[in-house]
Amino acid sequence: MLDARKDKRKEVIRMRDIGKKIWAEIINQIYPDLPVSWEGDVWQAGQLMRPSAFIEADLVSEKIHTGQSIRMVEDVRLVFHYEYERIDEQERGEPIPFDLAPFFMYLRQKRYCVASKLFETMLVIEPPRTQEKRDRIEVMFRYSYLLHVPKPTAEDGTERMKINDFYVEVNGKEVKA
């Protein structure tokens, strides 16, 4: 039983970035030409293209939902960086605000339940909060999804067999229970 839990935990750790990948898929559906990144080092160093989107997700909780699924709850921050208007080669002007109306309309049309075609996972999203900065807008919200964890396998790679038949000893004889 302990090995099965360890196997599930390893799978969850391996699939940890699936939420970020699904958000990248959603953003690319709505804004096909917008570069998307979740590399924190690149973002903090300011080495990003403009306009672009940055995804930062934090795990809030993970709970076993069924024998083969785990409910993941995460907070996400989507940062949409504005492009600057160009005055000349040397100087850049004011930031050009990014139109998020298609993004919010997409979420409302899906009733805040967005399915990923690539990962076959549905995100259940809470209503977003926004925070506007000088050169970007940040959209933050909590969402949850079920993460499928495959059945544990035996050491040789075959599926572990279920115990379907139980036997008990009655008056010195083995009887199927």
Coordinates of C-alpha atoms in Angstrom, one line a residue:
M1 CA 0.0 0.0 0.0
L2 CA 2.9 2.3 0.8
D3 CA 4.5 1.7 -2.6
A4 CA 1.2 2.6 -4.3
R5 CA 1.2 5.9 -2.5
K6 CA 4.8 6.6 -3.4
D7 CA 4.0 5.8 -7.1
K8 CA 1.1 8.2 -7.0
R9 CA 3.2 10.9 -5.3
K10 CA 5.9 10.5 -8.0
E11 CA 3.3 10.9 -10.7
V12 CA 1.9 14.0 -9.1
I13 CA 5.3 15.6 -8.9
R14 CA 5.9 14.8 -12.6
M15 CA 2.6 16.3 -13.6
R16 CA 2.9 19.4 -11.4
D17 CA 3.2 21.8 -14.4
I18 CA 0.1 20.5 -16.1
G19 CA -1.9 23.6 -14.8
K20 CA 0.6 26.0 -16.4
K21 CA 0.6 24.0 -19.6
I22 CA -3.2 24.1 -19.8
W23 CA -3.2 27.9 -19.2
A24 CA -0.6 28.2 -22.0
E25 CA -2.9 26.2 -24.3
I26 CA -5.9 28.4 -23.4
I27 CA -4.0 31.7 -23.9
N28 CA -2.7 30.4 -27.3
Q29 CA -6.3 29.5 -28.3
I30 CA -7.5 33.1 -27.6
Y31 CA -4.3 35.0 -28.6
P32 CA -2.5 32.7 -31.2
D33 CA 0.4 35.1 -31.8
L34 CA 1.1 35.9 -28.1
P35 CA 4.3 34.3 -26.7
V36 CA 3.7 32.5 -23.4
S37 CA 6.2 31.6 -20.7
W38 CA 6.3 30.2 -17.2
E39 CA 10.1 30.4 -16.7
G40 CA 10.4 32.5 -13.5
D41 CA 14.1 33.3 -14.0
V42 CA 13.6 34.7 -17.4
W43 CA 10.6 36.8 -16.3
Q44 CA 12.3 38.2 -13.2
A45 CA 15.4 39.2 -15.3
G46 CA 13.0 41.1 -17.6
Q47 CA 14.2 39.1 -20.6
L48 CA 10.8 38.7 -22.3
M49 CA 9.2 39.8 -25.5
R50 CA 6.5 42.4 -25.6
P51 CA 3.6 41.8 -25.8
S52 CA 3.7 38.4 -24.0
A53 CA 2.1 36.5 -21.2
F54 CA 3.7 35.0 -18.1
I55 CA 2.1 32.2 -16.0
E56 CA 2.8 31.7 -12.3
A57 CA 0.9 29.0 -10.5
D58 CA 1.1 28.0 -6.8
L59 CA -0.2 24.7 -5.4
V60 CA -2.8 25.4 -2.7
S61 CA -3.8 21.7 -1.9
E62 CA -3.8 18.3 -3.3
K63 CA -6.2 15.6 -2.0
I64 CA -6.9 12.1 -3.0
H65 CA -10.3 12.2 -4.7
T66 CA -10.7 8.6 -5.8
G67 CA -8.3 5.7 -6.0
Q68 CA -7.0 7.0 -9.4
S69 CA -7.4 10.7 -9.2
I70 CA -6.2 13.6 -7.1
R71 CA -8.0 17.0 -6.8
M72 CA -5.5 19.7 -7.3
V73 CA -6.3 23.3 -6.2
E74 CA -3.9 26.0 -7.4
D75 CA -3.7 29.8 -7.5
V76 CA -2.6 31.3 -10.8
R77 CA -1.4 34.7 -11.8
L78 CA -1.4 35.5 -15.5
V79 CA 0.7 38.5 -16.3
F80 CA 0.0 40.1 -19.7
H81 CA 2.9 42.5 -20.6
Y82 CA 2.0 45.5 -22.8
E83 CA 3.9 46.4 -25.9
Y84 CA 5.4 49.9 -26.0
E85 CA 4.7 52.3 -28.8
R86 CA 7.9 53.1 -30.8
I87 CA 9.1 56.7 -31.1
D88 CA 12.4 55.8 -32.7
E89 CA 15.0 53.1 -32.5
Q90 CA 16.5 54.4 -29.2
E91 CA 13.4 55.6 -27.4
R92 CA 10.2 53.8 -26.5
G93 CA 7.0 55.6 -25.7
E94 CA 4.0 54.8 -23.6
P95 CA 2.7 51.2 -23.1
I96 CA -0.1 50.1 -25.3
P97 CA -2.8 48.4 -23.1
F98 CA -3.6 44.8 -23.9
D99 CA -7.2 44.0 -24.7
L100 CA -8.3 41.3 -22.3
A101 CA -12.0 41.4 -23.3
P102 CA -11.6 38.2 -25.5
F103 CA -10.0 36.4 -22.6
F104 CA -12.8 37.3 -20.1
M105 CA -15.5 36.6 -22.7
Y106 CA -14.0 33.2 -23.3
L107 CA -14.1 32.4 -19.6
R108 CA -17.7 33.6 -19.3
Q109 CA -18.8 31.6 -22.4
K110 CA -17.3 28.5 -20.9
R111 CA -19.0 29.3 -17.5
Y112 CA -15.6 29.2 -15.9
C113 CA -15.2 25.5 -16.7
V114 CA -12.5 25.2 -19.4
A115 CA -11.5 21.9 -20.9
S116 CA -8.1 21.3 -22.3
K117 CA -8.1 19.3 -25.5
L118 CA -4.4 18.5 -25.3
F119 CA -4.3 17.2 -21.7
E120 CA -8.0 16.1 -21.5
T121 CA -8.4 17.9 -18.2
M122 CA -11.1 20.4 -17.1
L123 CA -10.3 23.4 -15.0
V124 CA -13.0 24.7 -12.7
I125 CA -12.2 28.4 -12.2
E126 CA -13.3 31.0 -9.6
P127 CA -14.0 34.5 -10.8
P128 CA -10.8 36.4 -11.5
R129 CA -9.3 39.5 -9.9
T130 CA -7.3 42.0 -11.9
Q131 CA -4.5 44.4 -11.0
E132 CA -3.4 46.9 -13.5
K133 CA 0.2 48.1 -13.4
R134 CA 2.0 50.6 -15.7
D135 CA 3.3 48.2 -18.2
R136 CA 1.2 45.1 -17.6
I137 CA -2.1 43.7 -16.3
E138 CA -2.2 40.8 -13.8
V139 CA -5.2 38.4 -13.7
M140 CA -5.3 36.2 -10.6
F141 CA -7.7 33.4 -9.5
R142 CA -8.0 30.0 -8.0
Y143 CA -8.9 26.9 -10.0
S144 CA -9.1 23.2 -9.5
Y145 CA -8.9 20.1 -11.6
L146 CA -8.7 16.3 -11.2
L147 CA -5.3 14.8 -12.0
H148 CA -5.4 11.2 -13.2
V149 CA -2.9 8.9 -11.6
P150 CA -2.4 5.6 -13.4
K151 CA -2.8 2.3 -11.6
P152 CA 0.3 1.1 -9.8
T153 CA 2.2 -1.6 -11.7
A154 CA 4.3 -4.5 -10.5
E155 CA 8.0 -4.3 -10.7
D156 CA 8.1 -6.2 -14.0
G157 CA 5.7 -3.6 -15.5
T158 CA 2.6 -5.7 -15.6
E159 CA -0.6 -4.4 -14.0
R160 CA -1.1 -5.6 -10.4
M161 CA -3.8 -8.1 -10.0
K162 CA -6.9 -7.5 -7.8
I163 CA -7.8 -9.9 -5.2
N164 CA -11.3 -11.1 -6.1
D165 CA -11.5 -14.3 -4.2
F166 CA -11.2 -14.7 -0.5
Y167 CA -11.0 -18.0 1.4
V168 CA -11.5 -18.7 5.1
E169 CA -11.0 -21.8 7.1
V170 CA -14.1 -23.4 8.5
N171 CA -13.9 -26.7 10.5
G172 CA -10.5 -27.4 9.0
K173 CA -11.6 -26.9 5.4
E174 CA -10.8 -23.9 3.1
V175 CA -14.1 -22.3 1.9
K176 CA -14.6 -19.5 -0.5
A177 CA -16.0 -16.5 1.4

